[in-house]
């Protein structure tokens, strides 16, 4: 059984607190946009599509909280809520994409009452969540084509049901390929251990054989010929295919190229950023040093150790074998294939 990463209970949003997994399944109740902001910043919910979905519901909750009596005042309040949510985490494109959709829904077609706008916002947030389920299914079935019988695959971080509204992106491909895949190598994914805590948990629940490895062991297993493909998710993909994903992804892609192992990215179209020409323009979130200094709250280094903690890195498009989306699999030359998938003019 899969748990919903986010669910609606009346006028409340409940979020599965991923910080407590795999030890405890517990939902946090969000009654305000600020509760959602806090959940995203503290990574109670994480993963690009899930952050987008949470952001959308954050706007809805913000609209419920507003004391506006006129549409224009409500729209102004929504704009403020949206700006606040946009400042939570900078890298995942899906957040900004979802907030843009919510702002559009607030304007809709012309005049509307405050109540109508609230209803529209709820519908739009629910639509974003529902659509993500279908998108994950499509990514899974398209991605299945690149997986051959008996393959062992390696994944990094968590791009599964916890990170989306559905079955996941990279893990969506893996679960859709159940029976074909003989084993999944799971990078533990320091500093916050999304691989060890979340991906290993999801794979166990899905009954898919998994082997947990230290991040630093991936190249070793590639050199032994034990890995047939690498498949990861994405937080933001530039127009030229350069891809931001969890820190450590770039090192995996370099190793994969050296060992001639295909390297796949799986992501919805909402992760592409048509406004960004290349990877160097993708904003990379820098997180608190304590995430590196500590594991589960326990200091593992010298007190006051100097730390740098970028949450993501950028894998250049030339190291990516293909990008699996719900609209199809795109390959180099990426500028052309991405333009096609985004609808010719580069818009989503
Ligand atoms: O910092 P996180 O846990 O939000 O990072 C998540 C990732 O890097 C995922 O691979 C990415 O968001 C894709 S999730 C389908």
Short mmCIF file of C-alpha atoms and ligand atoms in Angstrom, two decimals:
data_model
loop_
_atom_site.label_atom_id
_atom_site.label_comp_id
_atom_site.label_asym_id
_atom_site.label_seq_id
_atom_site.Cartn_x
_atom_site.Cartn_y
_atom_site.Cartn_z
CA UNK A 1 0.00 0.00 0.00
CA UNK A 2 1.20 3.52 -0.87
CA UNK A 3 0.57 6.40 1.49
CA UNK A 4 -0.57 9.70 -0.01
CA UNK A 5 2.18 12.25 0.43
CA UNK A 6 -0.54 14.92 0.79
CA UNK A 7 -4.28 14.56 1.37
CA UNK A 8 -7.21 16.90 1.88
CA UNK A 9 -9.43 16.62 4.93
CA UNK A 10 -12.19 19.23 4.75
CA UNK A 11 -10.50 22.62 4.84
CA UNK A 12 -7.27 21.14 6.09
CA UNK A 13 -4.32 19.70 4.23
CA UNK A 14 -2.51 16.75 5.76
CA UNK A 15 1.09 16.09 4.87
CA UNK A 16 2.97 12.86 5.52
CA UNK A 17 5.95 13.99 7.61
CA UNK A 18 8.86 12.55 5.64
CA UNK A 19 11.38 13.58 8.28
CA UNK A 20 10.06 10.78 10.49
CA UNK A 21 10.20 8.00 7.91
CA UNK A 22 10.78 5.12 7.88
CA UNK A 23 10.37 4.93 11.68
CA UNK A 24 6.98 6.61 11.97
CA UNK A 25 4.04 7.29 9.67
CA UNK A 26 2.55 10.55 10.87
CA UNK A 27 0.60 13.29 9.11
CA UNK A 28 1.00 16.98 9.96
CA UNK A 29 -2.15 19.08 9.78
CA UNK A 30 -1.78 22.28 7.77
CA UNK A 31 -4.46 24.91 8.33
CA UNK A 32 -2.69 27.92 6.84
CA UNK A 33 -0.38 28.84 3.98
CA UNK A 34 2.30 29.41 6.62
CA UNK A 35 1.94 25.77 7.78
CA UNK A 36 2.58 24.72 4.18
CA UNK A 37 5.55 27.11 3.89
CA UNK A 38 7.01 25.58 7.05
CA UNK A 39 6.41 22.02 5.75
CA UNK A 40 8.29 22.78 2.53
CA UNK A 41 11.20 24.62 4.19
CA UNK A 42 11.66 21.93 6.85
CA UNK A 43 11.23 19.20 4.25
CA UNK A 44 8.27 17.52 5.91
CA UNK A 45 7.27 17.31 2.24
CA UNK A 46 9.94 17.30 -0.46
CA UNK A 47 10.60 16.23 -4.03
CA UNK A 48 9.91 18.62 -6.90
CA UNK A 49 6.35 17.60 -7.93
CA UNK A 50 5.22 17.21 -4.30
CA UNK A 51 6.58 20.67 -3.45
CA UNK A 52 4.54 22.06 -6.35
CA UNK A 53 1.38 20.30 -5.15
CA UNK A 54 1.92 21.53 -1.60
CA UNK A 55 2.49 25.08 -2.89
CA UNK A 56 -0.82 24.95 -4.79
CA UNK A 57 -2.72 23.90 -1.66
CA UNK A 58 -0.82 26.59 0.27
CA UNK A 59 -2.34 29.21 -2.03
CA UNK A 60 -5.80 27.71 -1.47
CA UNK A 61 -5.37 27.80 2.31
CA UNK A 62 -4.12 31.38 2.03
CA UNK A 63 -7.30 32.28 0.14
CA UNK A 64 -9.43 30.70 2.88
CA UNK A 65 -7.57 32.70 5.54
CA UNK A 66 -7.99 36.01 3.73
CA UNK A 67 -10.62 38.32 5.16
CA UNK A 68 -11.13 39.94 1.73
CA UNK A 69 -14.68 40.79 0.74
CA UNK A 70 -13.84 41.75 -2.82
CA UNK A 71 -12.19 39.77 -5.55
CA UNK A 72 -9.45 42.32 -6.11
CA UNK A 73 -8.44 42.34 -2.42
CA UNK A 74 -8.45 38.55 -2.38
CA UNK A 75 -6.26 38.43 -5.48
CA UNK A 76 -3.84 40.84 -3.84
CA UNK A 77 -3.70 38.61 -0.75
CA UNK A 78 -3.14 35.57 -2.95
CA UNK A 79 -0.25 37.35 -4.66
CA UNK A 80 1.42 37.88 -1.25
CA UNK A 81 0.84 34.28 -0.19
CA UNK A 82 2.23 33.06 -3.49
CA UNK A 83 5.37 35.22 -3.13
CA UNK A 84 5.93 33.86 0.38
CA UNK A 85 5.55 30.24 -0.81
CA UNK A 86 7.88 30.94 -3.73
CA UNK A 87 10.59 31.92 -1.25
CA UNK A 88 10.50 28.50 0.49
CA UNK A 89 12.87 26.52 -1.73
CA UNK A 90 14.41 27.96 -4.91
CA UNK A 91 15.43 25.03 -7.11
CA UNK A 92 12.38 22.90 -8.00
CA UNK A 93 10.73 24.44 -11.04
CA UNK A 94 7.48 22.61 -10.22
CA UNK A 95 6.81 24.95 -7.28
CA UNK A 96 6.86 28.07 -9.46
CA UNK A 97 4.92 26.29 -12.19
CA UNK A 98 2.17 25.35 -9.71
CA UNK A 99 2.06 28.85 -8.19
CA UNK A 100 1.71 30.34 -11.68
CA UNK A 101 -1.22 28.00 -12.37
CA UNK A 102 -2.87 29.03 -9.10
CA UNK A 103 -2.47 32.73 -9.85
CA UNK A 104 -3.99 32.18 -13.28
CA UNK A 105 -6.90 30.31 -11.67
CA UNK A 106 -7.44 33.24 -9.30
CA UNK A 107 -7.91 35.51 -12.28
CA UNK A 108 -9.90 33.00 -14.35
CA UNK A 109 -12.27 34.43 -16.91
CA UNK A 110 -13.14 37.92 -15.79
CA UNK A 111 -15.30 38.77 -12.78
CA UNK A 112 -15.92 36.41 -9.92
CA UNK A 113 -16.99 36.57 -6.30
CA UNK A 114 -14.59 35.88 -3.44
CA UNK A 115 -16.36 32.56 -2.88
CA UNK A 116 -16.08 31.58 -6.54
CA UNK A 117 -12.36 32.34 -6.58
CA UNK A 118 -11.85 30.13 -3.52
CA UNK A 119 -13.72 27.29 -5.20
CA UNK A 120 -11.67 27.77 -8.36
CA UNK A 121 -8.44 27.64 -6.35
CA UNK A 122 -9.41 24.45 -4.59
CA UNK A 123 -10.36 22.83 -7.90
CA UNK A 124 -7.08 23.89 -9.49
CA UNK A 125 -4.99 22.52 -6.59
CA UNK A 126 -6.93 19.24 -6.75
CA UNK A 127 -6.41 19.13 -10.50
CA UNK A 128 -2.63 19.61 -10.09
CA UNK A 129 -2.60 16.70 -7.64
CA UNK A 130 -4.78 14.44 -9.82
CA UNK A 131 -2.87 15.24 -12.99
CA UNK A 132 0.35 14.26 -11.28
CA UNK A 133 -0.99 10.74 -10.70
CA UNK A 134 -1.60 10.34 -14.46
CA UNK A 135 1.75 11.95 -15.32
CA UNK A 136 3.62 9.48 -13.07
CA UNK A 137 1.77 6.57 -14.67
CA UNK A 138 2.73 7.79 -18.15
CA UNK A 139 6.37 8.37 -17.16
CA UNK A 140 6.39 4.83 -15.76
CA UNK A 141 5.01 3.22 -18.89
CA UNK A 142 7.26 5.21 -21.23
CA UNK A 143 10.33 4.63 -19.08
CA UNK A 144 9.67 0.89 -18.98
CA UNK A 145 10.79 0.78 -22.62
CA UNK A 146 14.41 1.58 -21.73
CA UNK A 147 14.61 -1.13 -19.06
CA UNK A 148 15.66 -4.55 -20.33
CA UNK A 149 14.79 -7.86 -18.64
CA UNK A 150 17.16 -8.59 -15.77
CA UNK A 151 18.53 -5.03 -15.50
CA UNK A 152 20.04 -3.75 -12.29
CA UNK A 153 19.49 -0.03 -11.88
CA UNK A 154 20.90 2.56 -9.54
CA UNK A 155 18.95 5.51 -8.21
CA UNK A 156 19.80 8.52 -6.07
CA UNK A 157 17.69 10.44 -3.55
CA UNK A 158 13.94 9.77 -3.64
CA UNK A 159 11.90 10.33 -6.76
CA UNK A 160 9.07 8.05 -5.72
CA UNK A 161 5.48 8.30 -4.53
CA UNK A 162 6.64 10.38 -1.56
CA UNK A 163 8.04 12.98 -3.94
CA UNK A 164 4.97 13.19 -6.18
CA UNK A 165 1.19 12.87 -6.19
CA UNK A 166 1.43 9.43 -7.84
CA UNK A 167 3.87 6.57 -8.22
CA UNK A 168 6.94 8.76 -8.73
CA UNK A 169 9.18 9.67 -11.64
CA UNK A 170 12.45 7.68 -11.46
CA UNK A 171 10.81 5.26 -9.01
CA UNK A 172 7.68 5.34 -11.16
CA UNK A 173 9.78 3.85 -13.97
CA UNK A 174 11.26 1.32 -11.55
CA UNK A 175 7.91 0.21 -10.11
CA UNK A 176 6.40 0.04 -13.61
CA UNK A 177 9.32 -2.24 -14.53
CA UNK A 178 8.79 -4.59 -11.60
CA UNK A 179 9.64 -8.11 -12.74
CA UNK A 180 12.05 -6.81 -15.37
CA UNK A 181 14.40 -5.24 -12.84
CA UNK A 182 16.45 -7.75 -10.89
CA UNK A 183 17.78 -5.30 -8.30
CA UNK A 184 17.85 -1.61 -7.44
CA UNK A 185 20.99 -0.09 -5.95
CA UNK A 186 19.90 2.74 -3.69
CA UNK A 187 22.34 5.54 -2.91
CA UNK A 188 21.90 6.51 0.73
CA UNK A 189 21.97 10.21 -0.33
CA UNK A 190 23.68 12.29 2.29
CA UNK A 191 23.07 14.61 4.01
CA UNK A 192 19.38 13.89 4.64
CA UNK A 193 19.40 10.25 3.56
CA UNK A 194 16.38 10.36 1.26
CA UNK A 195 17.68 7.16 -0.39
CA UNK A 196 18.25 5.20 2.82
CA UNK A 197 15.14 6.46 4.61
CA UNK A 198 12.60 6.93 1.83
CA UNK A 199 13.56 5.05 -1.34
CA UNK A 200 14.58 1.89 0.54
CA UNK A 201 11.26 2.09 2.42
CA UNK A 202 9.21 2.53 -0.76
CA UNK A 203 10.98 -0.30 -2.58
CA UNK A 204 10.49 -2.66 0.34
CA UNK A 205 6.78 -1.87 0.37
CA UNK A 206 6.63 -2.46 -3.40
CA UNK A 207 8.43 -5.80 -3.05
CA UNK A 208 11.28 -4.76 -5.36
CA UNK A 209 14.73 -6.14 -4.43
CA UNK A 210 16.97 -3.30 -3.28
CA UNK A 211 20.53 -2.95 -2.06
CA UNK A 212 21.49 0.12 -0.07
CA UNK A 213 24.95 1.54 -0.78
CA UNK A 214 26.97 4.52 0.42
CA UNK A 215 27.01 7.36 -2.13
CA UNK A 216 30.74 6.87 -2.53
CA UNK A 217 30.28 3.21 -3.55
CA UNK A 218 28.37 3.84 -6.78
CA UNK A 219 31.44 4.11 -9.06
CA UNK A 220 32.83 0.92 -7.53
CA UNK A 221 29.70 -1.03 -8.43
CA UNK A 222 29.75 0.42 -11.94
CA UNK A 223 33.38 -0.70 -12.33
CA UNK A 224 32.32 -4.23 -11.37
CA UNK A 225 29.74 -4.18 -14.16
CA UNK A 226 26.93 -4.54 -11.63
CA UNK A 227 24.86 -1.58 -12.83
CA UNK A 228 23.03 -1.60 -16.16
CA UNK A 229 21.44 1.85 -15.90
CA UNK A 230 21.20 4.87 -13.64
CA UNK A 231 17.83 6.56 -13.29
CA UNK A 232 17.20 9.72 -11.29
CA UNK A 233 14.58 12.45 -10.95
CA UNK A 234 15.03 16.17 -11.55
CA UNK A 235 14.27 19.48 -9.87
CA UNK A 236 14.77 21.77 -12.84
CA UNK A 237 15.76 21.15 -16.44
CA UNK A 238 17.12 24.01 -18.54
CA UNK A 239 16.23 24.55 -22.20
CA UNK A 240 19.43 22.76 -23.27
CA UNK A 241 18.77 19.69 -21.08
CA UNK A 242 21.17 20.54 -18.24
CA UNK A 243 19.50 19.05 -15.18
CA UNK A 244 19.52 20.02 -11.50
CA UNK A 245 18.91 17.17 -9.10
CA UNK A 246 19.98 16.12 -5.60
CA UNK A 247 23.62 16.78 -4.77
CA UNK A 248 25.70 13.81 -5.91
CA UNK A 249 23.78 13.28 -9.15
CA UNK A 250 26.50 14.96 -11.23
CA UNK A 251 29.20 12.65 -9.82
CA UNK A 252 27.01 9.67 -10.71
CA UNK A 253 26.59 10.90 -14.27
CA UNK A 254 30.36 11.37 -14.67
CA UNK A 255 30.99 7.84 -13.36
CA UNK A 256 28.24 6.42 -15.55
CA UNK A 257 29.77 7.99 -18.67
CA UNK A 258 33.24 6.67 -17.77
CA UNK A 259 31.84 3.16 -17.30
CA UNK A 260 29.52 3.38 -20.34
CA UNK A 261 26.40 2.95 -18.20
CA UNK A 262 23.29 4.72 -19.61
CA UNK A 263 22.14 7.63 -17.44
CA UNK A 264 18.42 8.49 -17.49
CA UNK A 265 16.49 11.38 -16.00
CA UNK A 266 12.74 10.96 -15.42
CA UNK A 267 10.68 14.11 -14.93
CA UNK A 268 7.33 15.68 -15.77
CA UNK A 269 7.17 18.50 -18.31
CA UNK A 270 6.47 20.89 -15.39
CA UNK A 271 10.11 20.43 -14.30
CA UNK A 272 11.41 22.03 -17.52
CA UNK A 273 12.20 25.71 -17.34
CA UNK A 274 11.86 27.26 -20.77
CA UNK A 275 13.10 30.56 -19.34
CA UNK A 276 16.54 29.16 -18.49
CA UNK A 277 18.99 28.53 -21.33
CA UNK A 278 21.54 26.41 -19.44
CA UNK A 279 22.45 24.84 -16.13
CA UNK A 280 24.55 27.71 -14.82
CA UNK A 281 21.39 29.80 -14.51
CA UNK A 282 19.56 27.28 -12.30
CA UNK A 283 19.32 28.59 -8.71
CA UNK A 284 20.92 26.11 -6.33
CA UNK A 285 19.56 25.98 -2.80
CA UNK A 286 22.15 26.20 -0.02
CA UNK A 287 20.93 24.55 3.18
CA UNK A 288 21.99 24.76 6.80
CA UNK A 289 25.37 23.25 7.71
CA UNK A 290 23.89 21.25 10.59
CA UNK A 291 22.38 18.88 8.02
CA UNK A 292 25.96 17.81 7.24
CA UNK A 293 27.35 18.13 10.79
CA UNK A 294 24.65 15.91 12.24
CA UNK A 295 22.81 12.70 11.50
CA UNK A 296 19.40 12.39 13.18
CA UNK A 297 20.32 15.34 15.40
CA UNK A 298 23.59 13.76 16.58
CA UNK A 299 26.85 15.61 15.93
CA UNK A 300 29.16 13.46 13.78
CA UNK A 301 32.06 15.88 13.35
CA UNK A 302 34.00 18.43 15.37
CA UNK A 303 31.91 21.16 16.94
CA UNK A 304 31.77 24.21 14.66
CA UNK A 305 33.12 22.35 11.61
CA UNK A 306 32.90 24.60 8.55
CA UNK A 307 30.41 23.21 6.08
CA UNK A 308 29.07 23.89 2.59
CA UNK A 309 25.75 22.27 1.89
CA UNK A 310 24.38 22.79 -1.62
CA UNK A 311 21.18 20.73 -1.89
CA UNK A 312 21.49 20.18 -5.64
CA UNK A 313 24.01 20.01 -8.46
CA UNK A 314 23.71 20.31 -12.22
CA UNK A 315 24.37 17.44 -14.62
CA UNK A 316 25.32 18.71 -18.08
CA UNK A 317 23.00 17.49 -20.83
CA UNK A 318 25.85 15.76 -22.67
CA UNK A 319 26.07 13.19 -19.85
CA UNK A 320 22.36 12.34 -20.05
CA UNK A 321 21.36 9.42 -22.29
CA UNK A 322 17.69 10.44 -22.35
CA UNK A 323 15.03 12.31 -20.41
CA UNK A 324 11.81 10.38 -19.81
CA UNK A 325 8.70 12.59 -19.63
CA UNK A 326 4.96 11.92 -19.75
CA UNK A 327 4.99 13.22 -23.32
CA UNK A 328 7.73 10.92 -24.52
CA UNK A 329 11.44 10.22 -24.25
CA UNK A 330 13.71 13.05 -25.37
CA UNK A 331 17.32 12.66 -26.46
CA UNK A 332 20.13 14.86 -27.77
CA UNK A 333 20.16 17.33 -29.39
CA UNK A 334 18.16 18.47 -26.37
CA UNK A 335 17.57 22.07 -27.39
CA UNK A 336 15.54 20.75 -30.31
CA UNK A 337 13.81 17.81 -28.60
CA UNK A 338 12.91 19.86 -25.50
CA UNK A 339 11.48 22.64 -27.64
CA UNK A 340 9.31 20.06 -29.38
CA UNK A 341 8.04 18.61 -26.10
CA UNK A 342 7.32 22.03 -24.62
CA UNK A 343 5.18 22.90 -27.60
CA UNK A 344 7.37 24.46 -30.24
CA UNK A 345 7.50 27.96 -28.85
CA UNK A 346 9.24 26.74 -25.71
CA UNK A 347 6.20 27.39 -23.53
CA UNK A 348 4.73 24.66 -21.33
O1 LIG B 1 15.82 18.00 -1.42
P1 LIG B 1 14.76 17.09 -1.97
O2 LIG B 1 14.58 15.85 -1.18
O3 LIG B 1 13.48 17.83 -2.23
O4 LIG B 1 15.35 16.66 -3.39
C1 LIG B 1 14.60 15.80 -4.18
C2 LIG B 1 15.27 15.41 -5.45
O5 LIG B 1 16.38 15.81 -5.74
C3 LIG B 1 14.46 14.55 -6.39
O6 LIG B 1 15.29 13.72 -7.13
C4 LIG B 1 13.67 15.44 -7.36
O7 LIG B 1 12.97 16.43 -6.65
C5 LIG B 1 12.72 14.67 -8.16
S1 LIG B 1 11.35 14.06 -7.23
C6 LIG B 1 10.31 13.27 -8.30
#
